PDB file of C-alpha atoms in Angstrom:
ATOM      1  CA  HIS A   1     -14.939  -4.177 -18.075  1.00  0.00           C
ATOM      2  CA  LYS A   2     -13.223  -1.551 -15.602  1.00  0.00           C
ATOM      3  CA  ARG A   3     -15.366  -1.630 -12.211  1.00  0.00           C
ATOM      4  CA  MET A   4     -14.213   1.145  -9.857  1.00  0.00           C
ATOM      5  CA  SER A   5     -13.575   0.094  -6.282  1.00  0.00           C
ATOM      6  CA  THR A   6     -16.425   0.308  -3.693  1.00  0.00           C
ATOM      7  CA  LEU A   7     -15.955   3.314  -1.113  1.00  0.00           C
ATOM      8  CA  LEU A   8     -16.306   1.471   2.299  1.00  0.00           C
ATOM      9  CA  PHE A   9     -15.365   3.945   4.766  1.00  0.00           C
ATOM     10  CA  SER A  10     -13.854   7.542   4.821  1.00  0.00           C
ATOM     11  CA  TYR A  11     -12.572  10.058   7.250  1.00  0.00           C
ATOM     12  CA  LEU A  12     -10.232  12.987   7.118  1.00  0.00           C
ATOM     13  CA  LEU A  13      -6.489  12.179   8.570  1.00  0.00           C
ATOM     14  CA  THR A  14      -5.906  16.081   8.545  1.00  0.00           C
ATOM     15  CA  THR A  15      -7.830  19.247   7.425  1.00  0.00           C
ATOM     16  CA  THR A  16      -6.797  18.134   3.681  1.00  0.00           C
ATOM     17  CA  ALA A  17      -5.810  14.520   3.851  1.00  0.00           C
ATOM     18  CA  THR A  18      -8.561  11.753   3.340  1.00  0.00           C
ATOM     19  CA  LEU A  19      -8.095   8.068   4.319  1.00  0.00           C
ATOM     20  CA  GLU A  20     -10.418   5.803   2.358  1.00  0.00           C
ATOM     21  CA  ILE A  21     -11.097   1.971   2.815  1.00  0.00           C
ATOM     22  CA  ARG A  22     -12.239   0.485  -0.361  1.00  0.00           C
ATOM     23  CA  GLN A  23     -13.331  -2.840  -2.035  1.00  0.00           C
ATOM     24  CA  GLY A  24     -12.207  -3.784  -5.375  1.00  0.00           C
ATOM     25  CA  ASP A  25      -8.907  -4.483  -7.927  1.00  0.00           C
ATOM     26  CA  LEU A  26      -6.094  -2.320  -6.720  1.00  0.00           C
ATOM     27  CA  THR A  27      -4.801  -2.748 -10.193  1.00  0.00           C
ATOM     28  CA  LEU A  28      -7.653  -0.641 -11.432  1.00  0.00           C
ATOM     29  CA  GLU A  29      -7.459   2.482  -9.094  1.00  0.00           C
ATOM     30  CA  PRO A  30      -7.145   5.894 -10.906  1.00  0.00           C
ATOM     31  CA  VAL A  31      -4.422   7.153  -8.464  1.00  0.00           C
ATOM     32  CA  ASP A  32      -1.083   8.702  -8.766  1.00  0.00           C
ATOM     33  CA  ALA A  33       0.862   5.587  -7.292  1.00  0.00           C
ATOM     34  CA  ILE A  34      -0.323   2.129  -6.354  1.00  0.00           C
ATOM     35  CA  VAL A  35       1.480  -0.024  -3.718  1.00  0.00           C
ATOM     36  CA  ASN A  36       2.516  -3.315  -4.790  1.00  0.00           C
ATOM     37  CA  ALA A  37       3.109  -6.060  -1.842  1.00  0.00           C
ATOM     38  CA  ALA A  38       6.637  -7.451  -3.401  1.00  0.00           C
ATOM     39  CA  ASN A  39       9.242  -9.629  -2.302  1.00  0.00           C
ATOM     40  CA  ALA A  40      12.937  -8.087  -1.699  1.00  0.00           C
ATOM     41  CA  HIS A  41      13.952  -9.417  -5.224  1.00  0.00           C
ATOM     42  CA  LEU A  42      11.063  -7.635  -7.067  1.00  0.00           C
ATOM     43  CA  ALA A  43      10.336 -11.013  -8.605  1.00  0.00           C
ATOM     44  CA  HIS A  44       6.466 -10.576  -9.397  1.00  0.00           C
ATOM     45  CA  GLY A  45       5.043 -13.846  -9.408  1.00  0.00           C
ATOM     46  CA  GLY A  46       2.224 -14.522  -7.301  1.00  0.00           C
ATOM     47  CA  GLY A  47      -0.664 -12.516  -5.467  1.00  0.00           C
ATOM     48  CA  ILE A  48      -0.960  -8.895  -6.163  1.00  0.00           C
ATOM     49  CA  ALA A  49       2.466  -8.616  -7.603  1.00  0.00           C
ATOM     50  CA  GLY A  50       1.458 -11.126 -10.432  1.00  0.00           C
ATOM     51  CA  ALA A  51      -1.778  -9.357 -11.058  1.00  0.00           C
ATOM     52  CA  ILE A  52      -0.075  -6.004 -11.488  1.00  0.00           C
ATOM     53  CA  VAL A  53       2.523  -7.311 -14.234  1.00  0.00           C
ATOM     54  CA  ARG A  54      -0.236  -9.236 -16.048  1.00  0.00           C
ATOM     55  CA  ARG A  55      -2.488  -5.945 -16.247  1.00  0.00           C
ATOM     56  CA  GLY A  56       0.648  -3.443 -16.532  1.00  0.00           C
ATOM     57  CA  GLY A  57       2.860  -5.491 -18.741  1.00  0.00           C
ATOM     58  CA  GLU A  58       6.130  -6.845 -18.693  1.00  0.00           C
ATOM     59  CA  VAL A  59       7.578  -3.550 -18.719  1.00  0.00           C
ATOM     60  CA  ILE A  60       7.105  -3.288 -15.037  1.00  0.00           C
ATOM     61  CA  GLN A  61       9.146  -6.555 -14.297  1.00  0.00           C
ATOM     62  CA  GLN A  62      11.858  -5.439 -16.572  1.00  0.00           C
ATOM     63  CA  GLU A  63      12.063  -2.274 -14.456  1.00  0.00           C
ATOM     64  CA  SER A  64      12.051  -4.089 -11.196  1.00  0.00           C
ATOM     65  CA  ASN A  65      14.975  -6.172 -12.399  1.00  0.00           C
ATOM     66  CA  ALA A  66      16.817  -3.321 -13.578  1.00  0.00           C
ATOM     67  CA  TRP A  67      16.381  -1.689 -10.033  1.00  0.00           C
ATOM     68  CA  VAL A  68      17.649  -4.432  -8.070  1.00  0.00           C
ATOM     69  CA  ALA A  69      20.530  -4.675 -10.435  1.00  0.00           C
ATOM     70  CA  LYS A  70      21.568  -1.343  -9.623  1.00  0.00           C
ATOM     71  CA  HIS A  71      20.083  -0.934  -5.988  1.00  0.00           C
ATOM     72  CA  GLY A  72      20.469  -4.608  -4.523  1.00  0.00           C
ATOM     73  CA  LEU A  73      17.462  -6.044  -2.637  1.00  0.00           C
ATOM     74  CA  VAL A  74      14.758  -4.025  -1.751  1.00  0.00           C
ATOM     75  CA  THR A  75      14.687  -3.435   1.942  1.00  0.00           C
ATOM     76  CA  HIS A  76      11.389  -3.218   4.442  1.00  0.00           C
ATOM     77  CA  ASP A  77      12.064   0.526   4.940  1.00  0.00           C
ATOM     78  CA  ARG A  78      13.026   1.863   1.350  1.00  0.00           C
ATOM     79  CA  PRO A  79      10.673   0.542  -1.350  1.00  0.00           C
ATOM     80  CA  ALA A  80      11.363   0.752  -5.056  1.00  0.00           C
ATOM     81  CA  TYR A  81       9.571   2.391  -7.364  1.00  0.00           C
ATOM     82  CA  THR A  82       8.732   2.041 -11.263  1.00  0.00           C
ATOM     83  CA  GLN A  83       6.585   3.320 -13.894  1.00  0.00           C
ATOM     84  CA  SER A  84       3.361   1.504 -14.568  1.00  0.00           C
ATOM     85  CA  GLY A  85       2.912   0.041 -17.757  1.00  0.00           C
ATOM     86  CA  GLU A  86      -0.424  -0.060 -18.902  1.00  0.00           C
ATOM     87  CA  LEU A  87      -1.922   0.732 -15.767  1.00  0.00           C
ATOM     88  CA  ALA A  88      -4.225   3.806 -14.562  1.00  0.00           C
ATOM     89  CA  CYS A  89      -1.741   5.166 -11.940  1.00  0.00           C
ATOM     90  CA  ARG A  90       1.399   6.673 -12.836  1.00  0.00           C
ATOM     91  CA  TYR A  91       3.747   4.837 -10.550  1.00  0.00           C
ATOM     92  CA  ILE A  92       4.130   1.330  -8.798  1.00  0.00           C
ATOM     93  CA  ILE A  93       5.596   1.729  -5.189  1.00  0.00           C
ATOM     94  CA  HIS A  94       6.995  -1.711  -4.620  1.00  0.00           C
ATOM     95  CA  ALA A  95       6.921  -1.993  -0.955  1.00  0.00           C
ATOM     96  CA  VAL A  96       8.379  -5.289   1.065  1.00  0.00           C
ATOM     97  CA  GLY A  97       6.319  -6.422   3.867  1.00  0.00           C
ATOM     98  CA  PRO A  98       7.481  -9.037   6.146  1.00  0.00           C
ATOM     99  CA  ILE A  99       6.608 -12.773   5.908  1.00  0.00           C
ATOM    100  CA  TRP A 100       4.752 -14.054   9.021  1.00  0.00           C
ATOM    101  CA  GLY A 101       7.381 -15.921  11.447  1.00  0.00           C
ATOM    102  CA  GLU A 102      10.525 -14.303  10.120  1.00  0.00           C
ATOM    103  CA  GLY A 103      10.368 -12.201  13.538  1.00  0.00           C
ATOM    104  CA  ASP A 104       9.942  -8.399  14.479  1.00  0.00           C
ATOM    105  CA  GLU A 105       7.049  -8.302  11.799  1.00  0.00           C
ATOM    106  CA  ASP A 106       4.977  -5.317  13.152  1.00  0.00           C
ATOM    107  CA  ARG A 107       7.897  -2.899  12.963  1.00  0.00           C
ATOM    108  CA  LYS A 108       8.631  -4.489   9.314  1.00  0.00           C
ATOM    109  CA  LEU A 109       5.261  -3.654   8.135  1.00  0.00           C
ATOM    110  CA  LEU A 110       5.114  -0.377   9.813  1.00  0.00           C
ATOM    111  CA  ALA A 111       8.314   0.495   8.156  1.00  0.00           C
ATOM    112  CA  ALA A 112       6.897  -0.833   4.606  1.00  0.00           C
ATOM    113  CA  VAL A 113       3.653   1.325   4.916  1.00  0.00           C
ATOM    114  CA  ARG A 114       5.813   4.607   6.250  1.00  0.00           C
ATOM    115  CA  GLY A 115       8.361   3.929   3.412  1.00  0.00           C
ATOM    116  CA  SER A 116       5.913   3.629   0.814  1.00  0.00           C
ATOM    117  CA  LEU A 117       4.084   7.258   1.741  1.00  0.00           C
ATOM    118  CA  VAL A 118       7.835   9.045   2.136  1.00  0.00           C
ATOM    119  CA  CYS A 119       8.425   7.180  -1.374  1.00  0.00           C
ATOM    120  CA  ALA A 120       4.981   9.144  -2.734  1.00  0.00           C
ATOM    121  CA  ASP A 121       6.215  12.473  -0.752  1.00  0.00           C
ATOM    122  CA  GLU A 122       9.148  12.446  -2.445  1.00  0.00           C
ATOM    123  CA  LEU A 123       7.596  11.660  -6.052  1.00  0.00           C
ATOM    124  CA  ARG A 124       5.526  14.785  -5.202  1.00  0.00           C
ATOM    125  CA  ILE A 125       2.482  13.078  -5.886  1.00  0.00           C
ATOM    126  CA  GLN A 126      -1.351  13.339  -4.257  1.00  0.00           C
ATOM    127  CA  SER A 127      -2.939   9.889  -4.279  1.00  0.00           C
ATOM    128  CA  ILE A 128      -1.696   6.952  -3.412  1.00  0.00           C
ATOM    129  CA  ALA A 129      -3.632   3.247  -2.989  1.00  0.00           C
ATOM    130  CA  LEU A 130      -2.282   0.119  -1.147  1.00  0.00           C
ATOM    131  CA  PRO A 131      -3.337  -3.122  -0.382  1.00  0.00           C
ATOM    132  CA  ALA A 132      -3.258  -5.059   3.053  1.00  0.00           C
ATOM    133  CA  ILE A 133       0.219  -5.728   2.584  1.00  0.00           C
ATOM    134  CA  SER A 134       1.572  -9.152   3.848  1.00  0.00           C
ATOM    135  CA  THR A 135      -1.629 -10.533   4.562  1.00  0.00           C
ATOM    136  CA  GLY A 136      -1.954 -12.864   1.356  1.00  0.00           C
ATOM    137  CA  ILE A 137       0.779 -15.317   0.662  1.00  0.00           C
ATOM    138  CA  PHE A 138       2.997 -13.597   3.453  1.00  0.00           C
ATOM    139  CA  ARG A 139       0.423 -14.757   6.017  1.00  0.00           C
ATOM    140  CA  PHE A 140       0.334 -11.934   8.304  1.00  0.00           C
ATOM    141  CA  PRO A 141      -2.495 -12.104  10.505  1.00  0.00           C
ATOM    142  CA  LYS A 142      -5.067  -9.649   8.907  1.00  0.00           C
ATOM    143  CA  LYS A 143      -6.292  -8.020  12.124  1.00  0.00           C
ATOM    144  CA  ARG A 144      -2.929  -7.251  13.366  1.00  0.00           C
ATOM    145  CA  ALA A 145      -1.723  -6.131  10.163  1.00  0.00           C
ATOM    146  CA  ALA A 146      -4.765  -3.774   9.731  1.00  0.00           C
ATOM    147  CA  GLY A 147      -3.666  -2.091  13.205  1.00  0.00           C
ATOM    148  CA  VAL A 148      -0.277  -1.653  12.176  1.00  0.00           C
ATOM    149  CA  ILE A 149      -1.168  -0.143   8.609  1.00  0.00           C
ATOM    150  CA  LEU A 150      -3.530   2.073   9.920  1.00  0.00           C
ATOM    151  CA  ASP A 151      -0.943   3.377  12.630  1.00  0.00           C
ATOM    152  CA  ALA A 152       1.544   3.526  10.030  1.00  0.00           C
ATOM    153  CA  ILE A 153      -0.615   6.060   7.917  1.00  0.00           C
ATOM    154  CA  HIS A 154      -1.816   8.153  11.074  1.00  0.00           C
ATOM    155  CA  THR A 155       2.023   8.346  12.242  1.00  0.00           C
ATOM    156  CA  PHE A 156       3.165   9.549   8.843  1.00  0.00           C
ATOM    157  CA  PHE A 157       0.514  12.302   8.333  1.00  0.00           C
ATOM    158  CA  HIS A 158       1.618  13.473  11.965  1.00  0.00           C
ATOM    159  CA  THR A 159       5.061  13.687  11.277  1.00  0.00           C
ATOM    160  CA  HIS A 160       4.867  14.999   7.612  1.00  0.00           C
ATOM    161  CA  PRO A 161       2.427  18.058   7.921  1.00  0.00           C
ATOM    162  CA  GLN A 162       3.685  19.506   4.676  1.00  0.00           C
ATOM    163  CA  THR A 163       3.471  16.273   2.673  1.00  0.00           C
ATOM    164  CA  THR A 164       1.981  16.302  -0.878  1.00  0.00           C
ATOM    165  CA  LEU A 165      -0.151  13.409  -0.225  1.00  0.00           C
ATOM    166  CA  ASP A 166      -4.068  14.210   0.112  1.00  0.00           C
ATOM    167  CA  LEU A 167      -5.695  11.113  -0.547  1.00  0.00           C
ATOM    168  CA  VAL A 168      -4.779   7.511   0.804  1.00  0.00           C
ATOM    169  CA  ARG A 169      -7.075   4.793  -0.144  1.00  0.00           C
ATOM    170  CA  ILE A 170      -6.321   0.929   1.275  1.00  0.00           C
ATOM    171  CA  VAL A 171      -7.887  -1.297  -1.302  1.00  0.00           C
ATOM    172  CA  LEU A 172      -8.891  -4.575  -0.117  1.00  0.00           C
ATOM    173  CA  LEU A 173      -9.760  -7.763  -2.527  1.00  0.00           C
ATOM    174  CA  ASP A 174     -11.931 -10.196  -0.703  1.00  0.00           C
ATOM    175  CA  ASP A 175     -14.777  -9.813   1.933  1.00  0.00           C
ATOM    176  CA  GLU A 176     -12.814 -11.253   4.964  1.00  0.00           C
ATOM    177  CA  THR A 177     -10.102  -8.692   4.722  1.00  0.00           C
ATOM    178  CA  LYS A 178     -12.665  -6.170   4.114  1.00  0.00           C
ATOM    179  CA  LYS A 179     -14.780  -7.194   7.203  1.00  0.00           C
ATOM    180  CA  VAL A 180     -11.454  -7.319   9.349  1.00  0.00           C
ATOM    181  CA  PHE A 181     -10.446  -3.851   8.320  1.00  0.00           C
ATOM    182  CA  LEU A 182     -13.870  -2.214   8.861  1.00  0.00           C
ATOM    183  CA  SER A 183     -13.858  -3.821  12.457  1.00  0.00           C
ATOM    184  CA  VAL A 184     -10.187  -2.622  13.089  1.00  0.00           C
ATOM    185  CA  ILE A 185     -11.331   0.503  12.127  1.00  0.00           C
ATOM    186  CA  GLN A 186     -14.767   0.913  13.770  1.00  0.00           C
ATOM    187  CA  ASP A 187     -12.766   0.083  17.170  1.00  0.00           C
ATOM    188  CA  GLN A 188     -10.544   2.786  16.527  1.00  0.00           C
ATOM    189  CA  PHE A 189     -13.392   5.262  16.305  1.00  0.00           C
ATOM    190  CA  LYS A 190     -15.058   4.131  19.501  1.00  0.00           C
ATOM    191  CA  ARG A 191     -12.045   5.095  21.758  1.00  0.00           C
TER     192      ARG A 191
END
């Protein structure tokens, strides 16, 4: 039983591009690409990565292994991408966010989000959905991550006015993360 995510907040980033905050299951999003919160080895064991492979199929892990064999470990600023197996999306962009405590985390998270959007643009696609990268098993503080992720999205559209992207969704699973993102966004709008 596939349930659509719930729209919580939506606004125009540019005259043509919309940012949505949704609550639901990222793996079910019917967008051109979803962003996986991956590790540098693309070993999709736990968290969102594990859920993506369970639902999309082992082909995603196989393609990921082939990517790493060919290109080496995935960096923060250059995500990998694979086909999507059985998922509703066309591509999975595998972004590597920082582990909290490793240093320079804000810059690395910014790079991971920007890199995902640049990758989507290079694939010439129109819609992308991403999770709250690094806030799960990598323990990046949620409120701080929300600010960084939103900044990265705004900056990308400012610096890539010709992008093919016209829909960015941030898809959040749990109530705590949802509350934090909504409060950060509402703060930005009050300014």
